[in-house]
Each structure stands twice: as structure tokens, then as C-alpha cells.
JSON list of C-alpha atoms in Angstrom, two decimals:
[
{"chain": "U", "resi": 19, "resn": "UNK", "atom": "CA", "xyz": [24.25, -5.33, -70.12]},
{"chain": "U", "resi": 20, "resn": "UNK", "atom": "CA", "xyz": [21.60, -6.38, -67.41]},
{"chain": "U", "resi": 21, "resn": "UNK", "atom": "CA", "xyz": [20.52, -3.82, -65.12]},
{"chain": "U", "resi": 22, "resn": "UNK", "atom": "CA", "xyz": [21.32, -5.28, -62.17]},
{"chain": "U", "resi": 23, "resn": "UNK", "atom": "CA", "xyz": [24.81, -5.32, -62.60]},
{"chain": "U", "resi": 24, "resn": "UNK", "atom": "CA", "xyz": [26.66, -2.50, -60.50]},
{"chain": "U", "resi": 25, "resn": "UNK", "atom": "CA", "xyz": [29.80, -0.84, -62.37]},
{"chain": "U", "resi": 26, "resn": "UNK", "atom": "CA", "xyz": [32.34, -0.51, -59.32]},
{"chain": "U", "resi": 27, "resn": "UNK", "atom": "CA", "xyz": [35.36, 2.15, -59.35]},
{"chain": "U", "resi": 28, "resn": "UNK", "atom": "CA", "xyz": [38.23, 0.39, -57.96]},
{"chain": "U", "resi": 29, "resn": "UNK", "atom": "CA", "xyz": [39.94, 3.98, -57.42]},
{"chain": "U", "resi": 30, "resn": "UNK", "atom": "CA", "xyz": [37.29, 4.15, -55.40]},
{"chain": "U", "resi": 31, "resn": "UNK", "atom": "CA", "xyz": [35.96, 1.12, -54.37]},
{"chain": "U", "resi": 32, "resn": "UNK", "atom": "CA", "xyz": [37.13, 0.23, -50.55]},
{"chain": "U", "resi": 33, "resn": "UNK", "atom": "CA", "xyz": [38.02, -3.36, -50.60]},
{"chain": "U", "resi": 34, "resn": "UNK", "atom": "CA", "xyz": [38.91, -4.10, -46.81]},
{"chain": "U", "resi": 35, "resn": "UNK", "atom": "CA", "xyz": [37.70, -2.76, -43.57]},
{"chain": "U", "resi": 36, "resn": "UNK", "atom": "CA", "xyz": [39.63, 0.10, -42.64]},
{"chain": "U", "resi": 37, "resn": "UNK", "atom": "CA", "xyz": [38.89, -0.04, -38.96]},
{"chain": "U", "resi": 38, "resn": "UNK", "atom": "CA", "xyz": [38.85, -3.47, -37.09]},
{"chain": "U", "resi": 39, "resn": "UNK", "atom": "CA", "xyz": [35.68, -3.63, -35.51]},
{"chain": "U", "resi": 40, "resn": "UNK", "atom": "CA", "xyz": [36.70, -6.12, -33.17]},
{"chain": "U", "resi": 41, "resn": "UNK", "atom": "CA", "xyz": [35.87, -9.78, -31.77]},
{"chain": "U", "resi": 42, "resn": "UNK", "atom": "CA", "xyz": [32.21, -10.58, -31.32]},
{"chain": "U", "resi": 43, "resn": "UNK", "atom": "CA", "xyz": [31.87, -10.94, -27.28]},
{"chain": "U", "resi": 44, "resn": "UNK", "atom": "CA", "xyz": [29.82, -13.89, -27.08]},
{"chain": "U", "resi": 45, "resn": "UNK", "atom": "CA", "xyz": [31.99, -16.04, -30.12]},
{"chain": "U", "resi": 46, "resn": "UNK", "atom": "CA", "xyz": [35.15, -14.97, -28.60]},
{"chain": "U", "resi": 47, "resn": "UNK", "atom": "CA", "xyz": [34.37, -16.70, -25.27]},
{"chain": "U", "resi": 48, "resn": "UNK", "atom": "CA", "xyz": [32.67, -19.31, -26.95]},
{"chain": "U", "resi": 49, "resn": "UNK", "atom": "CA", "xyz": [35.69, -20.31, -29.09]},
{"chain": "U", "resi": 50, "resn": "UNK", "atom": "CA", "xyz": [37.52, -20.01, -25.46]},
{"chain": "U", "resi": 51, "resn": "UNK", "atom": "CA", "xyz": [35.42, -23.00, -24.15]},
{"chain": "U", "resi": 52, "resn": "UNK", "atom": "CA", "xyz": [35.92, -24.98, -27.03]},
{"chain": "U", "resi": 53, "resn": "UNK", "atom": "CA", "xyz": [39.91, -24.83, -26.63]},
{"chain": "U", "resi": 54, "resn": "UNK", "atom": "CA", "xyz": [39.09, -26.40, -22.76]},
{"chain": "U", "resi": 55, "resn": "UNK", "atom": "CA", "xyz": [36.97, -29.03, -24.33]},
{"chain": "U", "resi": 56, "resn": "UNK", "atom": "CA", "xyz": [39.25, -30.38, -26.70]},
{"chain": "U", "resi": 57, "resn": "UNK", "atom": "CA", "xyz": [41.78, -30.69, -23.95]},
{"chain": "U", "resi": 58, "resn": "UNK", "atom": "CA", "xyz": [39.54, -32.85, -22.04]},
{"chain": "U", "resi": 59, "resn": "UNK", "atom": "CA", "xyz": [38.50, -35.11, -24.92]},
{"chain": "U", "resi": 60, "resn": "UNK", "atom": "CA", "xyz": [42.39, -35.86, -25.19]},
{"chain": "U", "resi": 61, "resn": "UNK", "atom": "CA", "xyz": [42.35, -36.54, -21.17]},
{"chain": "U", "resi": 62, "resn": "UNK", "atom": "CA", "xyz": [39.11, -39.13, -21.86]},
{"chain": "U", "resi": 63, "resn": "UNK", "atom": "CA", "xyz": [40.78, -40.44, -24.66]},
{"chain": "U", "resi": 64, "resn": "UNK", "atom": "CA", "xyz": [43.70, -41.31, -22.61]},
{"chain": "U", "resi": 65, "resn": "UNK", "atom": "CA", "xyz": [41.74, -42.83, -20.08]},
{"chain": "U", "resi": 66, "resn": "UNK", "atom": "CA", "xyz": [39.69, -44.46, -23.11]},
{"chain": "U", "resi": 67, "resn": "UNK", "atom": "CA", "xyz": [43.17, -45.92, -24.31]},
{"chain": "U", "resi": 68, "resn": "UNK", "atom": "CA", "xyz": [44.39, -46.91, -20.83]},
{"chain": "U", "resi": 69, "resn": "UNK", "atom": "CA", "xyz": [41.14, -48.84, -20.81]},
{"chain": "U", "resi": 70, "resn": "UNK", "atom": "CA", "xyz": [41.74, -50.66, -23.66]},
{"chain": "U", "resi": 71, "resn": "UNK", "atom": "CA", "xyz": [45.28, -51.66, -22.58]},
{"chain": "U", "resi": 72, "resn": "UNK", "atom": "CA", "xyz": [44.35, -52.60, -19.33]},
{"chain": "U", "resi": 73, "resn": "UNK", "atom": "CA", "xyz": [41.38, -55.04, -20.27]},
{"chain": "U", "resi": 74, "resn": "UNK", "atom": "CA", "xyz": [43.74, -57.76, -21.11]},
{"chain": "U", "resi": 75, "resn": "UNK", "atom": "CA", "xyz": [43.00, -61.09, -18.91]},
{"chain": "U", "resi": 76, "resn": "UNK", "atom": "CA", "xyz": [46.41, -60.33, -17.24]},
{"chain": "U", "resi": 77, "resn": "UNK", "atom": "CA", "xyz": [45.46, -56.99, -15.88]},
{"chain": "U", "resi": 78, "resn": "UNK", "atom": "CA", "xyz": [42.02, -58.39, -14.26]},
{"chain": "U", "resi": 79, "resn": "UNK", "atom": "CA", "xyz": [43.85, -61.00, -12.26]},
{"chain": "U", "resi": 80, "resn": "UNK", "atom": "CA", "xyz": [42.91, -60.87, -8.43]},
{"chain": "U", "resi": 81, "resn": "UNK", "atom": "CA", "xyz": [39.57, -59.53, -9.27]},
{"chain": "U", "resi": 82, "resn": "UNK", "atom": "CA", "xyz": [36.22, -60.22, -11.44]},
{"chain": "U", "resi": 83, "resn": "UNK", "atom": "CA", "xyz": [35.75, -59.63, -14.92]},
{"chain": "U", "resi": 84, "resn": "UNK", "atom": "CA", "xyz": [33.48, -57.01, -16.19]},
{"chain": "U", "resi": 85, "resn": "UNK", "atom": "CA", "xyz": [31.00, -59.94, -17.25]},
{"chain": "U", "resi": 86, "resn": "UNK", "atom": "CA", "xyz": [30.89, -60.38, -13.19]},
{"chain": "U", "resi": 87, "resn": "UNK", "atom": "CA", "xyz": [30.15, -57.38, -11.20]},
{"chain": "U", "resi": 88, "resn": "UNK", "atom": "CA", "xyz": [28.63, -54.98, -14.25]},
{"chain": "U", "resi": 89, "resn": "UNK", "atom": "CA", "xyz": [24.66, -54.20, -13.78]},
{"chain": "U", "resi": 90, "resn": "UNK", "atom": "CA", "xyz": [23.20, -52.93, -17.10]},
{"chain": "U", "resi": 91, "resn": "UNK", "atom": "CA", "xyz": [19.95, -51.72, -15.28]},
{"chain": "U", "resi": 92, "resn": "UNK", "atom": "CA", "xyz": [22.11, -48.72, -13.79]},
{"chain": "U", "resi": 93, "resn": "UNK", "atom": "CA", "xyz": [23.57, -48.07, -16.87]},
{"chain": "U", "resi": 94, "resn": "UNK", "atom": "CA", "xyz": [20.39, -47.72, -18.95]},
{"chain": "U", "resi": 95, "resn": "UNK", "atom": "CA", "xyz": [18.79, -45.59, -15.68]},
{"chain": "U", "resi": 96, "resn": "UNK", "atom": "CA", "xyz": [21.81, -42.97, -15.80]},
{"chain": "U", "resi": 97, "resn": "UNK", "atom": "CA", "xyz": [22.04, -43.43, -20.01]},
{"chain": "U", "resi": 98, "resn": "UNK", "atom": "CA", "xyz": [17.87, -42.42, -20.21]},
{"chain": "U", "resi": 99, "resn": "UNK", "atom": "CA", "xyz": [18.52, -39.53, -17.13]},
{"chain": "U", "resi": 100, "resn": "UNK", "atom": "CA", "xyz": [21.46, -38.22, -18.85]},
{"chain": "U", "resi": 101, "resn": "UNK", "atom": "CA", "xyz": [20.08, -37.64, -22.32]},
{"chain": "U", "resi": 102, "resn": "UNK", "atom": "CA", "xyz": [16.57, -36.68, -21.17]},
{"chain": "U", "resi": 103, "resn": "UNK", "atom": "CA", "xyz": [18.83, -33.78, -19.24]},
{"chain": "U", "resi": 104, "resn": "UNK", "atom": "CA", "xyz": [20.14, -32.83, -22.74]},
{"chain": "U", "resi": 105, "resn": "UNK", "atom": "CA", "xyz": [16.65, -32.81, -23.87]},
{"chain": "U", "resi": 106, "resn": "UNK", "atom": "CA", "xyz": [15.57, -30.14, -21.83]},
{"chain": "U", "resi": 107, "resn": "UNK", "atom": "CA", "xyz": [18.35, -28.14, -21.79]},
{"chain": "U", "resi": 108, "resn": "UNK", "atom": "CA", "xyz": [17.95, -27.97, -24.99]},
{"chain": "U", "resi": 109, "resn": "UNK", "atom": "CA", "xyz": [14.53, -26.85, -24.84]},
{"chain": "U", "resi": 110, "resn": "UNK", "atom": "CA", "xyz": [15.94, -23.97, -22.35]},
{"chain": "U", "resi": 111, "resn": "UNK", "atom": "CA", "xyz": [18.01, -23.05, -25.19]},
{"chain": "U", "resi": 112, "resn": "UNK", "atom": "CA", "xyz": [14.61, -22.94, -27.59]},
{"chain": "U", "resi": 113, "resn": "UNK", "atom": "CA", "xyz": [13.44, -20.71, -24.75]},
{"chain": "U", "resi": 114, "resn": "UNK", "atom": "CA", "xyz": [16.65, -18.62, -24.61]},
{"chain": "U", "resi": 115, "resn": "UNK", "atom": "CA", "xyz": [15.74, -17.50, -28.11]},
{"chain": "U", "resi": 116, "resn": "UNK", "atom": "CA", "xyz": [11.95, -16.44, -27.52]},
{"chain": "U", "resi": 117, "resn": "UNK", "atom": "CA", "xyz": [13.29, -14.36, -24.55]},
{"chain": "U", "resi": 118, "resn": "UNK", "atom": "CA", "xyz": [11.34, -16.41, -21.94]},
{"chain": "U", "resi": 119, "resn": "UNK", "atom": "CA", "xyz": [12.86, -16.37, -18.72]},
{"chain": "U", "resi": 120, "resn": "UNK", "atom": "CA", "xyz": [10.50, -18.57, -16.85]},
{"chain": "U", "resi": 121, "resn": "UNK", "atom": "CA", "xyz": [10.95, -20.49, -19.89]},
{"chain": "U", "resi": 122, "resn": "UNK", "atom": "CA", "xyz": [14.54, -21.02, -19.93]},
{"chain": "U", "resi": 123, "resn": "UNK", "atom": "CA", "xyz": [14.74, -20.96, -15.67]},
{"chain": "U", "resi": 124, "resn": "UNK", "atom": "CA", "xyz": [11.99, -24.09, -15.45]},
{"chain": "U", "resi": 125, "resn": "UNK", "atom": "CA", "xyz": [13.89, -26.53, -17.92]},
{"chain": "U", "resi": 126, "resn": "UNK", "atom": "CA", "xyz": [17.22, -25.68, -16.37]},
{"chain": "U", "resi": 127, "resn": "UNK", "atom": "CA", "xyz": [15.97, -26.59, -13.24]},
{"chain": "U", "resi": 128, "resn": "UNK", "atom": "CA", "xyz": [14.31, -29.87, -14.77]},
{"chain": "U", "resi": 129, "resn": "UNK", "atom": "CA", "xyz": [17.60, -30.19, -16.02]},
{"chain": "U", "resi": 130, "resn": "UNK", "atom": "CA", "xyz": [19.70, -30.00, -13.06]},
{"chain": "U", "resi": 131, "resn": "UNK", "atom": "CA", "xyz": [17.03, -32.48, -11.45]},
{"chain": "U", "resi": 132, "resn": "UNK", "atom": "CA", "xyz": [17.77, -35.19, -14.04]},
{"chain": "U", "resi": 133, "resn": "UNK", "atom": "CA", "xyz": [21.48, -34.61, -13.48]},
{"chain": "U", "resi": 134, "resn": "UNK", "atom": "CA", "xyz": [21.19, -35.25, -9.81]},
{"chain": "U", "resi": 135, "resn": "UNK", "atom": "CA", "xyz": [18.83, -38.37, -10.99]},
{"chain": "U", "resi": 136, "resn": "UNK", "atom": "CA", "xyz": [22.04, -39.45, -13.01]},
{"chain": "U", "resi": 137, "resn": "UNK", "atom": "CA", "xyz": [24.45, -38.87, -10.18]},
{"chain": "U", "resi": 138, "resn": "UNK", "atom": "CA", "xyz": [22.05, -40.80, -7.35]},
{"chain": "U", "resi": 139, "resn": "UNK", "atom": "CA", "xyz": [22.02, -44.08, -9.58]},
{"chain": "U", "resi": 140, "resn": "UNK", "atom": "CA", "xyz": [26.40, -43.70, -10.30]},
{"chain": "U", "resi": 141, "resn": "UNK", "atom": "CA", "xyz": [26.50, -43.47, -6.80]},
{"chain": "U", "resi": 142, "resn": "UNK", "atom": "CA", "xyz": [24.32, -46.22, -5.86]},
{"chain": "U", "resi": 143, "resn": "UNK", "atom": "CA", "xyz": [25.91, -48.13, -8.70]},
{"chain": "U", "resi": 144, "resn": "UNK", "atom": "CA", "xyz": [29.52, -47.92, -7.22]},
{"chain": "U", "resi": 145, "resn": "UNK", "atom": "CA", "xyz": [28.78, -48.22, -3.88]},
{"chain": "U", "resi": 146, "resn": "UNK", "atom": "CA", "xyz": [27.07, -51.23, -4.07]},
{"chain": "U", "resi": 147, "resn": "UNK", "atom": "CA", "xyz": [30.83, -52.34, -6.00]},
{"chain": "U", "resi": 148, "resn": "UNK", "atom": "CA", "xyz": [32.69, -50.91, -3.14]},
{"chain": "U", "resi": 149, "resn": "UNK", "atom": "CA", "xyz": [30.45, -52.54, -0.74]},
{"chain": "U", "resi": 150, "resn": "UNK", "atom": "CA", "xyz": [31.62, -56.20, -2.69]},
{"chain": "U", "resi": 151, "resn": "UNK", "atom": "CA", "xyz": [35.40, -55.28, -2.66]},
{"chain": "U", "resi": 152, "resn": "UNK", "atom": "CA", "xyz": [35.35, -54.38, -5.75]},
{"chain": "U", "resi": 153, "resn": "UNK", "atom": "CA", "xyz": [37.83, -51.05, -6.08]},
{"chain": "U", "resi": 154, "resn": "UNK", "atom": "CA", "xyz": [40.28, -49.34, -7.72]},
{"chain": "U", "resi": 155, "resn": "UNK", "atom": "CA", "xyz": [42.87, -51.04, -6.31]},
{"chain": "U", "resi": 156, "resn": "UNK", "atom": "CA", "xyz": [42.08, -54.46, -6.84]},
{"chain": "U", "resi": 157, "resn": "UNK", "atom": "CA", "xyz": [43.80, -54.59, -10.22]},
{"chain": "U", "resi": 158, "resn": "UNK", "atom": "CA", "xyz": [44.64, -52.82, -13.51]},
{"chain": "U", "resi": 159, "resn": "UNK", "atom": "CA", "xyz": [41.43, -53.09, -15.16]},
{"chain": "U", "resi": 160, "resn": "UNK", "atom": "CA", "xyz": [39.34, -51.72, -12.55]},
{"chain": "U", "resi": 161, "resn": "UNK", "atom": "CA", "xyz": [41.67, -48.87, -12.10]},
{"chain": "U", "resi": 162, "resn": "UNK", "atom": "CA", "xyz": [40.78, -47.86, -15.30]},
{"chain": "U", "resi": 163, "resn": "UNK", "atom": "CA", "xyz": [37.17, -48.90, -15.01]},
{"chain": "U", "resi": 164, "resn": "UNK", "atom": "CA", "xyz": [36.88, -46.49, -11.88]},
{"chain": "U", "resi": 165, "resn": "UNK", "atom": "CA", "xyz": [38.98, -43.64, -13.16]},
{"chain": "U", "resi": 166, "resn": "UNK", "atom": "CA", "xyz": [36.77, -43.09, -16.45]},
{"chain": "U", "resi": 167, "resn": "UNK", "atom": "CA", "xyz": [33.07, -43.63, -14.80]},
{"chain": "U", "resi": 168, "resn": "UNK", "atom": "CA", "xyz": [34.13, -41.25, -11.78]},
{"chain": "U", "resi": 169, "resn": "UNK", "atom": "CA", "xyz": [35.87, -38.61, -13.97]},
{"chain": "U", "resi": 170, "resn": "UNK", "atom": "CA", "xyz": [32.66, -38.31, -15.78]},
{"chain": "U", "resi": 171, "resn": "UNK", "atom": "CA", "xyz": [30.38, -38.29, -12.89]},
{"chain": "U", "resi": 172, "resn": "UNK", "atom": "CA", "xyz": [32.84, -35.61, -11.56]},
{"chain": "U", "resi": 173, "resn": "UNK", "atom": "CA", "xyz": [31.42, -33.56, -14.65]},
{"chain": "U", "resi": 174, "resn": "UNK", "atom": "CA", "xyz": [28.30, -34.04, -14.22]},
{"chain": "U", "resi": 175, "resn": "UNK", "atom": "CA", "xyz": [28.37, -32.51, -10.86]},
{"chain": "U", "resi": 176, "resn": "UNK", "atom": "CA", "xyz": [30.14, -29.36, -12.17]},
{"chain": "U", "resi": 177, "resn": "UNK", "atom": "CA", "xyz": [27.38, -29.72, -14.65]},
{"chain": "U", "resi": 178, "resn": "UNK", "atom": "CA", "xyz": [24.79, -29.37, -12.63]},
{"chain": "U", "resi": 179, "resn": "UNK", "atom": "CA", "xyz": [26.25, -26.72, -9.89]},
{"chain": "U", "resi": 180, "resn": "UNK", "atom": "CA", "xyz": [26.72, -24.78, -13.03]},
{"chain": "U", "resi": 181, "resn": "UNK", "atom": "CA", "xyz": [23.21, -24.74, -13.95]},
{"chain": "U", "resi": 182, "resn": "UNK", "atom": "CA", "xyz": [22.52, -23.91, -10.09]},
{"chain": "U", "resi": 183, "resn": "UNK", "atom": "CA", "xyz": [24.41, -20.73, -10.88]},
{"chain": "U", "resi": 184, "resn": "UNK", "atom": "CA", "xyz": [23.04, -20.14, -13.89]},
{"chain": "U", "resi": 185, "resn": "UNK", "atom": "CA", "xyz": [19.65, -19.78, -12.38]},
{"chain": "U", "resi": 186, "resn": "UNK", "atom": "CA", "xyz": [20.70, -16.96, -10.08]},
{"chain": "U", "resi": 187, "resn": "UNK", "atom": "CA", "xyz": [22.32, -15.25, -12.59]},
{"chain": "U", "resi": 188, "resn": "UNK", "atom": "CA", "xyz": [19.06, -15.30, -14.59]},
{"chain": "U", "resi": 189, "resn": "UNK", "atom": "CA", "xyz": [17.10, -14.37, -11.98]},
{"chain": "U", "resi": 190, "resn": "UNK", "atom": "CA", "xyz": [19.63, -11.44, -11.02]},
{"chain": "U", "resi": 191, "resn": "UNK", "atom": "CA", "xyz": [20.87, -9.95, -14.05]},
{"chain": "U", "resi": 192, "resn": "UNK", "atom": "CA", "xyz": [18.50, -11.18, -16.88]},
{"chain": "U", "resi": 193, "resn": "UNK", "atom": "CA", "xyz": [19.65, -12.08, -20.46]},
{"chain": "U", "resi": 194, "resn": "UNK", "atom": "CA", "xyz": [22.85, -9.79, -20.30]},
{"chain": "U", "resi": 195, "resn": "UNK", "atom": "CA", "xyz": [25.69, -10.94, -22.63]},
{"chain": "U", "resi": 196, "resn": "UNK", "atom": "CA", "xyz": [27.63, -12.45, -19.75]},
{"chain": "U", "resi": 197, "resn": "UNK", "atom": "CA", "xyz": [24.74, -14.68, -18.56]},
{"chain": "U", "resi": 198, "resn": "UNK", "atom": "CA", "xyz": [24.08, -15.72, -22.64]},
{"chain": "U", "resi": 199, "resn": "UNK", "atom": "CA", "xyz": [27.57, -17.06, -23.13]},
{"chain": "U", "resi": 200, "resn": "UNK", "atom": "CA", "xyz": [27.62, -18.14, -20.16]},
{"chain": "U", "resi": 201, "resn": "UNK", "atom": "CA", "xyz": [24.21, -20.52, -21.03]},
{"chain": "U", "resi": 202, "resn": "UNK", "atom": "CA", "xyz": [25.65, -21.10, -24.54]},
{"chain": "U", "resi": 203, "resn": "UNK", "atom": "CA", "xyz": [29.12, -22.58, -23.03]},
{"chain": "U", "resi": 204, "resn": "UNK", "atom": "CA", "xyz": [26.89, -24.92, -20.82]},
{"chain": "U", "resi": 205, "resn": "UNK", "atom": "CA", "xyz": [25.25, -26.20, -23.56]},
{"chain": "U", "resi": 206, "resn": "UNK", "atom": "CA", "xyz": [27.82, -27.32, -25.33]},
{"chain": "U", "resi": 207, "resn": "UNK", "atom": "CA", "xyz": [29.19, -28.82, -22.03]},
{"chain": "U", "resi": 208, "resn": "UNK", "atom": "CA", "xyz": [26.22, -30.74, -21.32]},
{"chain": "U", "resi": 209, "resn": "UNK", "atom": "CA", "xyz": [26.30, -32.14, -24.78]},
{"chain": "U", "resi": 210, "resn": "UNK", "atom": "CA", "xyz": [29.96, -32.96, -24.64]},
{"chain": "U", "resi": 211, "resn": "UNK", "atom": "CA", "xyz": [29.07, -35.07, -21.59]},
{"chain": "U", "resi": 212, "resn": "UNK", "atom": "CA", "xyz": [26.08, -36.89, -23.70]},
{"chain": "U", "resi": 213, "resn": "UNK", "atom": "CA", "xyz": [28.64, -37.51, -26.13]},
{"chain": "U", "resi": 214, "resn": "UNK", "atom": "CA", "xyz": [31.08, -38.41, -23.38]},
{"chain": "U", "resi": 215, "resn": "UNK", "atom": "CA", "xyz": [28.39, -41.17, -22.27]},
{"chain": "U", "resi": 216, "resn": "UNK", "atom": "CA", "xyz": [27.60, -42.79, -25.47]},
{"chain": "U", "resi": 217, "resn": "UNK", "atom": "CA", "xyz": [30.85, -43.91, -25.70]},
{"chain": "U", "resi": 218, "resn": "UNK", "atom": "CA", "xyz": [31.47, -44.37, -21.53]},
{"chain": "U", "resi": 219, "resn": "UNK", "atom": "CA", "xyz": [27.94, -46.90, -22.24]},
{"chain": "U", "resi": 220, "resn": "UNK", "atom": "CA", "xyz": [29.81, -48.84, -25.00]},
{"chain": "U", "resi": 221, "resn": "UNK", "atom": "CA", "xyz": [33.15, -49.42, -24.12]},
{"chain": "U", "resi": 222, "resn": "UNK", "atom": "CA", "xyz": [32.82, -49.77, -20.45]},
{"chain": "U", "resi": 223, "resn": "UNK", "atom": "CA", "xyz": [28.92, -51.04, -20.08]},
{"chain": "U", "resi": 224, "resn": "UNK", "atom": "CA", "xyz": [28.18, -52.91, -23.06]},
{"chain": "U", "resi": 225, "resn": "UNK", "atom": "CA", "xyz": [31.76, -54.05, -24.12]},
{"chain": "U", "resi": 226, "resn": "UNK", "atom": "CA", "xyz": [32.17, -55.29, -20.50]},
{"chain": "U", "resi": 227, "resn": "UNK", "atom": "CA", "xyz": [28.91, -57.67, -20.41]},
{"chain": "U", "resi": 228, "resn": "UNK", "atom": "CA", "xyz": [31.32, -59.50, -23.18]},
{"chain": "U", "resi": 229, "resn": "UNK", "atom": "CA", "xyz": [33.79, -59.75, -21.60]}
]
């Protein structure tokens, strides 16, 4: 018999925790935020779907096609902003784990900055669309077109106001289990909208140019 091996009573033995020690504080919350986000990947998939439907020739009548009025060179702007965002927050999250605050505050911040980056070339993007007559209501398509791109921009600002907070909260109450799932839950926000993009930048951006 090896030596190693440990002869167990099982009169004795206890086999299951006999006092529940309760949900971990930062996973509970955490699995709380995932339950939102997979409600709002079925809302973009809807809009995703609606998208499809709607980019039959027959719903684009009365207006251009995507081929017309789309301008890559925004896209790629807000696609490079956006992900070097992600970068850095994930970098804050490196930071997070070494206990720096001035490490985790400064690439927030550079963060938030590449956000509002993001945001100033949407905006730019759809004005200039607006300012052509190209809205919304012009036909099907572009109803689509116009809910999906604004929907995510609309995260992005919540995004960013988020990280805004965050920075207070660092600066006021340190790395205090409210602040750390609160930073943790942002993360995988800000990914979600990376992820969000990728396929935003395919099926609106580069599927449209085909179009």
C-alpha cells in the first residue's frame, strides 16, 4: 500500500458542507451583469435580423444604397479608437491586480478619452448623413441602418460616463469590493461593445460597400 494514500472513516468522514457559507460577493454580482448582457445581445440580434430583412432592394427604395452614402474612413477611425479603448482598459485591469491605483485611474482615463474619440467621429459620421437627407425615415433599410449604429453609440456613452464614475469612486473609496465589481462588470461591458463592433463593422460597414 503506498504511503500516500489516506484511509478515510466514512462514519466519520464529513462529506458535504454542513453550513452554507454563502455566495461569493463579487461572482454573485458578476453573474448579475451577465444575465443584463445576454438580454441585450438578443435586442442587437434583433436589430441584426431586422437588418438583414430590411436590406432587400425593395426596402431601400426612395433613398441610396449603402454602396452610396457609406464612408469606410470613419469606420476604420471609430473601429482602431474603439479597440485601442479595450486595450487599455485592459491594462487598468493588469493594474487592478498589482494594487496600483494611479495605475488603474491613468488607463481608465486614457480609456474614457478614446471612447469620446469613438463617439466624436459617429457623430461627425452621421451628421454629415443627416446633413445629405439621409435619415431614418427615408426608408426601411436606413431605419435599420440608424437604429443599430446609434444603439451602440448610445453604449458607448454609458460606457464612458461609467468609467467617469469609476474614477471617483477610486479616488474616494479605494479598491473596496463594491468599486472591484464594479470595475470587473465594466470590463466585460467594454468588451461586449468590442465584440458588439466587430460585427456592427461587418454587416453594416463592410457588407454595405457591396451592396
Amino acid at each position: 500500500m503506498s504511503s500516500s494514500a489516506v484511509s478515510i472513516d466514512p462514519k466519520t468522514a464529513s462529506l458535504w458542507a454542513r453550513h452554507y457559507p454563502g455566495h461569493d460577493f463579487i461572482g454573485t454580482r458578476t453573474f448579475g451583469f451577465w444575465l443584463y448582457m445576454l438580454t441585450d445581445a438578443m435586442v442587437y440580434a434583433a436589430l441584426f435580423a431586422s437588418l438583414v430583412v430590411l436590406s432587400h432592394a425593395s426596402n431601400m427604395i426612395g433613398g441610396p444604397t449603402p454602396k452610396n452614402f457609406i464612408n469606410p474612413i470613419y469606420a476604420y477611425g471609430e473601429t482602431i479608437a474603439l479597440f485601442a479603448s479595450v486595450l487599455t482598459y485592459g491594462l487598468a485591469m493588469v493594474n487592478l491586480k498589482k494594487g496600483s491605483r494611479s495605475g488603474v485611474t491613468g488607463w481608465i482615463l486614457l480609456s474614457a478619452i478614446l471612447g469620446v474619440v469613438y463617439l466624436g467621429l459617429s457623430i461627425t459620421d452621421n451628421t454629415h448623413l443627416f446633413q445629405q437627407g439621409i435619415t431614418p425615415q427615408t426608408n426601411g433599410f436606413l431605419s435599420a441602418f440608424f437604429a443599430i449604429v446609434i444603439y451602440h453609440a448610445l453604449h458607448i456613452v454609458v460606457g464612458v460616463a461609467w468609467m467617469l464614475v469609476m474614477l471617483i469612486q477610486i479616488a474616494t473609496e479605494g479598491f473596496s469590493q463594491n468599486v472591484v465589481y464594479r470595475l470587473i462588470n465594466l470590463r466585460l461591458f467594454w468588451h461586449f461593445q468590442a465584440v458588439i463592433w466587430v460585427f456592427v463593422f461587418v454587416f453594416v460597414y463592410l457588407q454595405g460597400l457591396l451592396v
